[in-house]
């Protein structure tokens, strides 16, 4: 059977992901990643409106720290990423749905197996906070991101360290959103 480039044709009762082309699956994956991130945004908004900003942030922090171990484990298993060094973390992080390519714009510089620098050039969350809630930037970008990154590193290697090199607020939207260094000392 020829791979489907889309689903514009007739209904297929036994349709499977495997029926689609690589390009169609990449588009679909991008949609799933957007949905995940938008659901998180909507959930936060409802929590802030119904309870409080403080409680919403506490729940947000706990949720991202809890999901990190699963998201990393599932990604590593799906792609057969082996190892417990910074390189293994970077490879898995390139493919997790919560940090989707095309939604975020970022670059990894792998200096060696135990040292990398992540530069985030565009972050949709930061762009939204800058427009709508600049008072929440420091808490989200400094506290949440740092704690979540540690939670995402832990299943790969709990001895890995992350250090912020550049964090918002920014003076201009032309500046990088943030920059982080990942180190595993032997």
PDB file of C-alpha atoms in Angstrom:
ATOM      1  CA  UNK A   1       0.000   0.000   0.000  1.00  0.00           C
ATOM      2  CA  UNK A   2       1.206   3.489  -0.836  1.00  0.00           C
ATOM      3  CA  UNK A   3       1.866   5.782   2.128  1.00  0.00           C
ATOM      4  CA  UNK A   4      -0.750   8.456   2.677  1.00  0.00           C
ATOM      5  CA  UNK A   5       0.472  12.042   2.428  1.00  0.00           C
ATOM      6  CA  UNK A   6      -2.756  13.191   4.148  1.00  0.00           C
ATOM      7  CA  UNK A   7      -6.244  11.874   4.967  1.00  0.00           C
ATOM      8  CA  UNK A   8      -8.180  13.732   2.290  1.00  0.00           C
ATOM      9  CA  UNK A   9      -9.317  10.507   0.637  1.00  0.00           C
ATOM     10  CA  UNK A  10     -12.037   8.114   1.716  1.00  0.00           C
ATOM     11  CA  UNK A  11     -12.553   6.815   5.262  1.00  0.00           C
ATOM     12  CA  UNK A  12     -10.334   3.836   6.172  1.00  0.00           C
ATOM     13  CA  UNK A  13     -11.774   1.682   8.925  1.00  0.00           C
ATOM     14  CA  UNK A  14      -8.403   0.018   9.698  1.00  0.00           C
ATOM     15  CA  UNK A  15      -6.299   3.200   9.513  1.00  0.00           C
ATOM     16  CA  UNK A  16      -2.976   3.116  11.405  1.00  0.00           C
ATOM     17  CA  UNK A  17      -0.213   5.662  11.966  1.00  0.00           C
ATOM     18  CA  UNK A  18       2.024   3.425   9.884  1.00  0.00           C
ATOM     19  CA  UNK A  19      -0.166   4.132   6.835  1.00  0.00           C
ATOM     20  CA  UNK A  20       1.090   7.721   6.634  1.00  0.00           C
ATOM     21  CA  UNK A  21       4.233   9.141   5.086  1.00  0.00           C
ATOM     22  CA  UNK A  22       7.063  10.439   7.205  1.00  0.00           C
ATOM     23  CA  UNK A  23       6.091  14.011   6.284  1.00  0.00           C
ATOM     24  CA  UNK A  24       2.446  13.504   7.296  1.00  0.00           C
ATOM     25  CA  UNK A  25       3.494  11.955  10.615  1.00  0.00           C
ATOM     26  CA  UNK A  26       5.864  14.868  11.306  1.00  0.00           C
ATOM     27  CA  UNK A  27       3.002  17.346  10.738  1.00  0.00           C
ATOM     28  CA  UNK A  28       0.728  15.317  12.996  1.00  0.00           C
ATOM     29  CA  UNK A  29       3.392  15.098  15.701  1.00  0.00           C
ATOM     30  CA  UNK A  30       3.772  18.881  15.603  1.00  0.00           C
ATOM     31  CA  UNK A  31       0.006  19.239  16.106  1.00  0.00           C
ATOM     32  CA  UNK A  32       0.156  16.883  19.110  1.00  0.00           C
ATOM     33  CA  UNK A  33       2.999  18.901  20.639  1.00  0.00           C
ATOM     34  CA  UNK A  34       1.053  22.156  20.182  1.00  0.00           C
ATOM     35  CA  UNK A  35      -1.978  20.563  21.825  1.00  0.00           C
ATOM     36  CA  UNK A  36       0.066  19.434  24.823  1.00  0.00           C
ATOM     37  CA  UNK A  37       1.501  22.908  25.346  1.00  0.00           C
ATOM     38  CA  UNK A  38      -1.807  24.695  24.789  1.00  0.00           C
ATOM     39  CA  UNK A  39      -3.594  22.356  27.214  1.00  0.00           C
ATOM     40  CA  UNK A  40      -0.989  23.272  29.835  1.00  0.00           C
ATOM     41  CA  UNK A  41      -1.553  26.984  29.153  1.00  0.00           C
ATOM     42  CA  UNK A  42      -5.345  26.640  29.414  1.00  0.00           C
ATOM     43  CA  UNK A  43      -5.039  24.605  32.596  1.00  0.00           C
ATOM     44  CA  UNK A  44      -2.836  27.272  34.200  1.00  0.00           C
ATOM     45  CA  UNK A  45      -5.296  29.982  33.239  1.00  0.00           C
ATOM     46  CA  UNK A  46      -8.227  28.101  34.788  1.00  0.00           C
ATOM     47  CA  UNK A  47      -6.270  27.460  37.990  1.00  0.00           C
ATOM     48  CA  UNK A  48      -5.333  31.154  38.287  1.00  0.00           C
ATOM     49  CA  UNK A  49      -8.929  32.249  37.662  1.00  0.00           C
ATOM     50  CA  UNK A  50     -10.579  29.722  39.980  1.00  0.00           C
ATOM     51  CA  UNK A  51      -8.103  29.488  42.845  1.00  0.00           C
ATOM     52  CA  UNK A  52      -5.084  31.773  42.780  1.00  0.00           C
ATOM     53  CA  UNK A  53      -1.942  32.546  40.861  1.00  0.00           C
ATOM     54  CA  UNK A  54       0.177  31.118  43.680  1.00  0.00           C
ATOM     55  CA  UNK A  55      -1.651  27.777  43.786  1.00  0.00           C
ATOM     56  CA  UNK A  56      -1.632  27.573  39.983  1.00  0.00           C
ATOM     57  CA  UNK A  57       2.140  28.019  39.972  1.00  0.00           C
ATOM     58  CA  UNK A  58       2.674  25.411  42.713  1.00  0.00           C
ATOM     59  CA  UNK A  59       0.601  22.887  40.734  1.00  0.00           C
ATOM     60  CA  UNK A  60       2.346  23.810  37.493  1.00  0.00           C
ATOM     61  CA  UNK A  61       5.752  23.251  39.068  1.00  0.00           C
ATOM     62  CA  UNK A  62       4.729  19.903  40.536  1.00  0.00           C
ATOM     63  CA  UNK A  63       3.177  18.720  37.271  1.00  0.00           C
ATOM     64  CA  UNK A  64       6.230  19.535  35.142  1.00  0.00           C
ATOM     65  CA  UNK A  65       8.557  17.953  37.691  1.00  0.00           C
ATOM     66  CA  UNK A  66       6.399  14.821  37.757  1.00  0.00           C
ATOM     67  CA  UNK A  67       6.047  14.399  33.985  1.00  0.00           C
ATOM     68  CA  UNK A  68       9.754  14.869  33.279  1.00  0.00           C
ATOM     69  CA  UNK A  69      10.776  11.360  34.284  1.00  0.00           C
ATOM     70  CA  UNK A  70       8.067   9.822  32.114  1.00  0.00           C
ATOM     71  CA  UNK A  71       8.661  12.031  29.089  1.00  0.00           C
ATOM     72  CA  UNK A  72      12.403  11.332  29.128  1.00  0.00           C
ATOM     73  CA  UNK A  73      11.990   7.588  29.746  1.00  0.00           C
ATOM     74  CA  UNK A  74       9.393   7.156  26.994  1.00  0.00           C
ATOM     75  CA  UNK A  75      11.421   9.188  24.508  1.00  0.00           C
ATOM     76  CA  UNK A  76      14.627   7.306  25.274  1.00  0.00           C
ATOM     77  CA  UNK A  77      12.857   3.957  24.965  1.00  0.00           C
ATOM     78  CA  UNK A  78      11.082   4.899  21.722  1.00  0.00           C
ATOM     79  CA  UNK A  79      14.319   6.026  20.067  1.00  0.00           C
ATOM     80  CA  UNK A  80      16.670   3.533  21.764  1.00  0.00           C
ATOM     81  CA  UNK A  81      18.764   6.314  23.297  1.00  0.00           C
ATOM     82  CA  UNK A  82      21.343   4.653  25.522  1.00  0.00           C
ATOM     83  CA  UNK A  83      23.587   6.053  28.210  1.00  0.00           C
ATOM     84  CA  UNK A  84      23.474   8.230  31.292  1.00  0.00           C
ATOM     85  CA  UNK A  85      25.620  11.156  30.220  1.00  0.00           C
ATOM     86  CA  UNK A  86      24.843  14.675  29.017  1.00  0.00           C
ATOM     87  CA  UNK A  87      24.863  13.505  25.405  1.00  0.00           C
ATOM     88  CA  UNK A  88      22.042  11.010  26.104  1.00  0.00           C
ATOM     89  CA  UNK A  89      20.072  13.765  27.859  1.00  0.00           C
ATOM     90  CA  UNK A  90      20.582  16.161  24.928  1.00  0.00           C
ATOM     91  CA  UNK A  91      19.508  13.560  22.372  1.00  0.00           C
ATOM     92  CA  UNK A  92      16.312  12.770  24.299  1.00  0.00           C
ATOM     93  CA  UNK A  93      15.624  16.452  24.961  1.00  0.00           C
ATOM     94  CA  UNK A  94      15.763  17.164  21.216  1.00  0.00           C
ATOM     95  CA  UNK A  95      12.763  14.871  20.771  1.00  0.00           C
ATOM     96  CA  UNK A  96      10.492  15.355  23.816  1.00  0.00           C
ATOM     97  CA  UNK A  97       7.058  16.704  22.904  1.00  0.00           C
ATOM     98  CA  UNK A  98       7.108  19.468  25.521  1.00  0.00           C
ATOM     99  CA  UNK A  99      10.141  21.105  23.844  1.00  0.00           C
ATOM    100  CA  UNK A 100       9.036  20.581  20.271  1.00  0.00           C
ATOM    101  CA  UNK A 101      11.116  21.599  17.300  1.00  0.00           C
ATOM    102  CA  UNK A 102       9.348  24.257  15.290  1.00  0.00           C
ATOM    103  CA  UNK A 103       7.463  25.553  18.314  1.00  0.00           C
ATOM    104  CA  UNK A 104      10.614  26.444  20.222  1.00  0.00           C
ATOM    105  CA  UNK A 105      13.708  27.623  18.381  1.00  0.00           C
ATOM    106  CA  UNK A 106      16.840  26.362  20.074  1.00  0.00           C
ATOM    107  CA  UNK A 107      20.346  25.118  19.510  1.00  0.00           C
ATOM    108  CA  UNK A 108      22.350  22.519  21.402  1.00  0.00           C
ATOM    109  CA  UNK A 109      26.130  22.776  21.492  1.00  0.00           C
ATOM    110  CA  UNK A 110      27.510  19.437  22.643  1.00  0.00           C
ATOM    111  CA  UNK A 111      31.025  20.232  23.840  1.00  0.00           C
ATOM    112  CA  UNK A 112      31.680  16.624  24.871  1.00  0.00           C
ATOM    113  CA  UNK A 113      29.721  13.660  26.246  1.00  0.00           C
ATOM    114  CA  UNK A 114      29.462  15.356  29.650  1.00  0.00           C
ATOM    115  CA  UNK A 115      29.101  19.031  28.774  1.00  0.00           C
ATOM    116  CA  UNK A 116      26.543  20.899  26.653  1.00  0.00           C
ATOM    117  CA  UNK A 117      25.057  24.369  26.278  1.00  0.00           C
ATOM    118  CA  UNK A 118      21.445  24.968  25.285  1.00  0.00           C
ATOM    119  CA  UNK A 119      20.553  28.316  23.724  1.00  0.00           C
ATOM    120  CA  UNK A 120      16.831  29.023  23.364  1.00  0.00           C
ATOM    121  CA  UNK A 121      16.384  31.697  20.722  1.00  0.00           C
ATOM    122  CA  UNK A 122      12.581  31.737  20.760  1.00  0.00           C
ATOM    123  CA  UNK A 123      10.312  30.530  23.551  1.00  0.00           C
ATOM    124  CA  UNK A 124       6.562  30.940  23.007  1.00  0.00           C
ATOM    125  CA  UNK A 125       5.948  30.935  26.764  1.00  0.00           C
ATOM    126  CA  UNK A 126       8.382  33.802  27.307  1.00  0.00           C
ATOM    127  CA  UNK A 127       6.933  35.747  24.384  1.00  0.00           C
ATOM    128  CA  UNK A 128       3.460  35.377  25.887  1.00  0.00           C
ATOM    129  CA  UNK A 129       4.638  36.350  29.372  1.00  0.00           C
ATOM    130  CA  UNK A 130       6.430  39.412  27.993  1.00  0.00           C
ATOM    131  CA  UNK A 131       3.196  40.542  26.308  1.00  0.00           C
ATOM    132  CA  UNK A 132       0.661  39.581  28.967  1.00  0.00           C
ATOM    133  CA  UNK A 133       2.248  38.922  32.376  1.00  0.00           C
ATOM    134  CA  UNK A 134       5.785  40.262  32.732  1.00  0.00           C
ATOM    135  CA  UNK A 135       5.484  39.982  36.510  1.00  0.00           C
ATOM    136  CA  UNK A 136       5.493  36.166  36.173  1.00  0.00           C
ATOM    137  CA  UNK A 137       8.661  35.951  34.042  1.00  0.00           C
ATOM    138  CA  UNK A 138      11.167  35.539  36.840  1.00  0.00           C
ATOM    139  CA  UNK A 139       9.153  32.880  38.668  1.00  0.00           C
ATOM    140  CA  UNK A 140       8.422  30.874  35.520  1.00  0.00           C
ATOM    141  CA  UNK A 141      11.754  31.275  33.763  1.00  0.00           C
ATOM    142  CA  UNK A 142      14.043  31.064  36.787  1.00  0.00           C
ATOM    143  CA  UNK A 143      12.265  28.750  39.243  1.00  0.00           C
ATOM    144  CA  UNK A 144      10.007  26.567  37.090  1.00  0.00           C
ATOM    145  CA  UNK A 145      12.473  26.008  34.253  1.00  0.00           C
ATOM    146  CA  UNK A 146      15.382  25.243  36.562  1.00  0.00           C
ATOM    147  CA  UNK A 147      13.401  22.763  38.678  1.00  0.00           C
ATOM    148  CA  UNK A 148      11.792  21.134  35.644  1.00  0.00           C
ATOM    149  CA  UNK A 149      15.167  20.719  33.941  1.00  0.00           C
ATOM    150  CA  UNK A 150      16.512  18.963  37.025  1.00  0.00           C
ATOM    151  CA  UNK A 151      13.484  16.655  36.971  1.00  0.00           C
ATOM    152  CA  UNK A 152      14.066  15.883  33.292  1.00  0.00           C
ATOM    153  CA  UNK A 153      17.778  15.186  33.914  1.00  0.00           C
ATOM    154  CA  UNK A 154      17.204  12.894  36.921  1.00  0.00           C
ATOM    155  CA  UNK A 155      16.072   9.779  35.005  1.00  0.00           C
ATOM    156  CA  UNK A 156      19.132  10.071  32.759  1.00  0.00           C
ATOM    157  CA  UNK A 157      21.573  10.798  35.578  1.00  0.00           C
ATOM    158  CA  UNK A 158      20.685  12.452  38.899  1.00  0.00           C
ATOM    159  CA  UNK A 159      24.296  13.695  39.216  1.00  0.00           C
ATOM    160  CA  UNK A 160      23.933  15.928  36.165  1.00  0.00           C
ATOM    161  CA  UNK A 161      23.900  19.654  36.901  1.00  0.00           C
ATOM    162  CA  UNK A 162      22.255  22.546  35.086  1.00  0.00           C
ATOM    163  CA  UNK A 163      23.432  26.133  35.394  1.00  0.00           C
ATOM    164  CA  UNK A 164      21.653  29.180  33.992  1.00  0.00           C
ATOM    165  CA  UNK A 165      23.949  31.262  31.785  1.00  0.00           C
ATOM    166  CA  UNK A 166      21.323  33.778  30.633  1.00  0.00           C
ATOM    167  CA  UNK A 167      17.771  34.234  31.863  1.00  0.00           C
ATOM    168  CA  UNK A 168      14.997  36.732  31.211  1.00  0.00           C
ATOM    169  CA  UNK A 169      13.895  39.423  31.504  1.00  0.00           C
ATOM    170  CA  UNK A 170      15.342  40.551  28.202  1.00  0.00           C
ATOM    171  CA  UNK A 171      16.055  44.099  27.129  1.00  0.00           C
ATOM    172  CA  UNK A 172      14.941  43.290  23.575  1.00  0.00           C
ATOM    173  CA  UNK A 173      13.035  40.474  21.855  1.00  0.00           C
ATOM    174  CA  UNK A 174      16.107  40.112  19.619  1.00  0.00           C
ATOM    175  CA  UNK A 175      18.080  38.685  22.565  1.00  0.00           C
ATOM    176  CA  UNK A 176      18.118  34.958  23.209  1.00  0.00           C
ATOM    177  CA  UNK A 177      15.308  33.810  25.478  1.00  0.00           C
ATOM    178  CA  UNK A 178      17.624  31.881  27.784  1.00  0.00           C
ATOM    179  CA  UNK A 179      20.804  29.834  27.875  1.00  0.00           C
ATOM    180  CA  UNK A 180      21.704  26.853  30.081  1.00  0.00           C
ATOM    181  CA  UNK A 181      24.824  24.784  30.696  1.00  0.00           C
ATOM    182  CA  UNK A 182      24.610  21.042  31.449  1.00  0.00           C
ATOM    183  CA  UNK A 183      27.538  19.334  33.148  1.00  0.00           C
ATOM    184  CA  UNK A 184      28.258  15.864  34.469  1.00  0.00           C
ATOM    185  CA  UNK A 185      31.486  15.711  36.411  1.00  0.00           C
ATOM    186  CA  UNK A 186      33.178  12.328  36.505  1.00  0.00           C
TER     187      UNK A 186
END
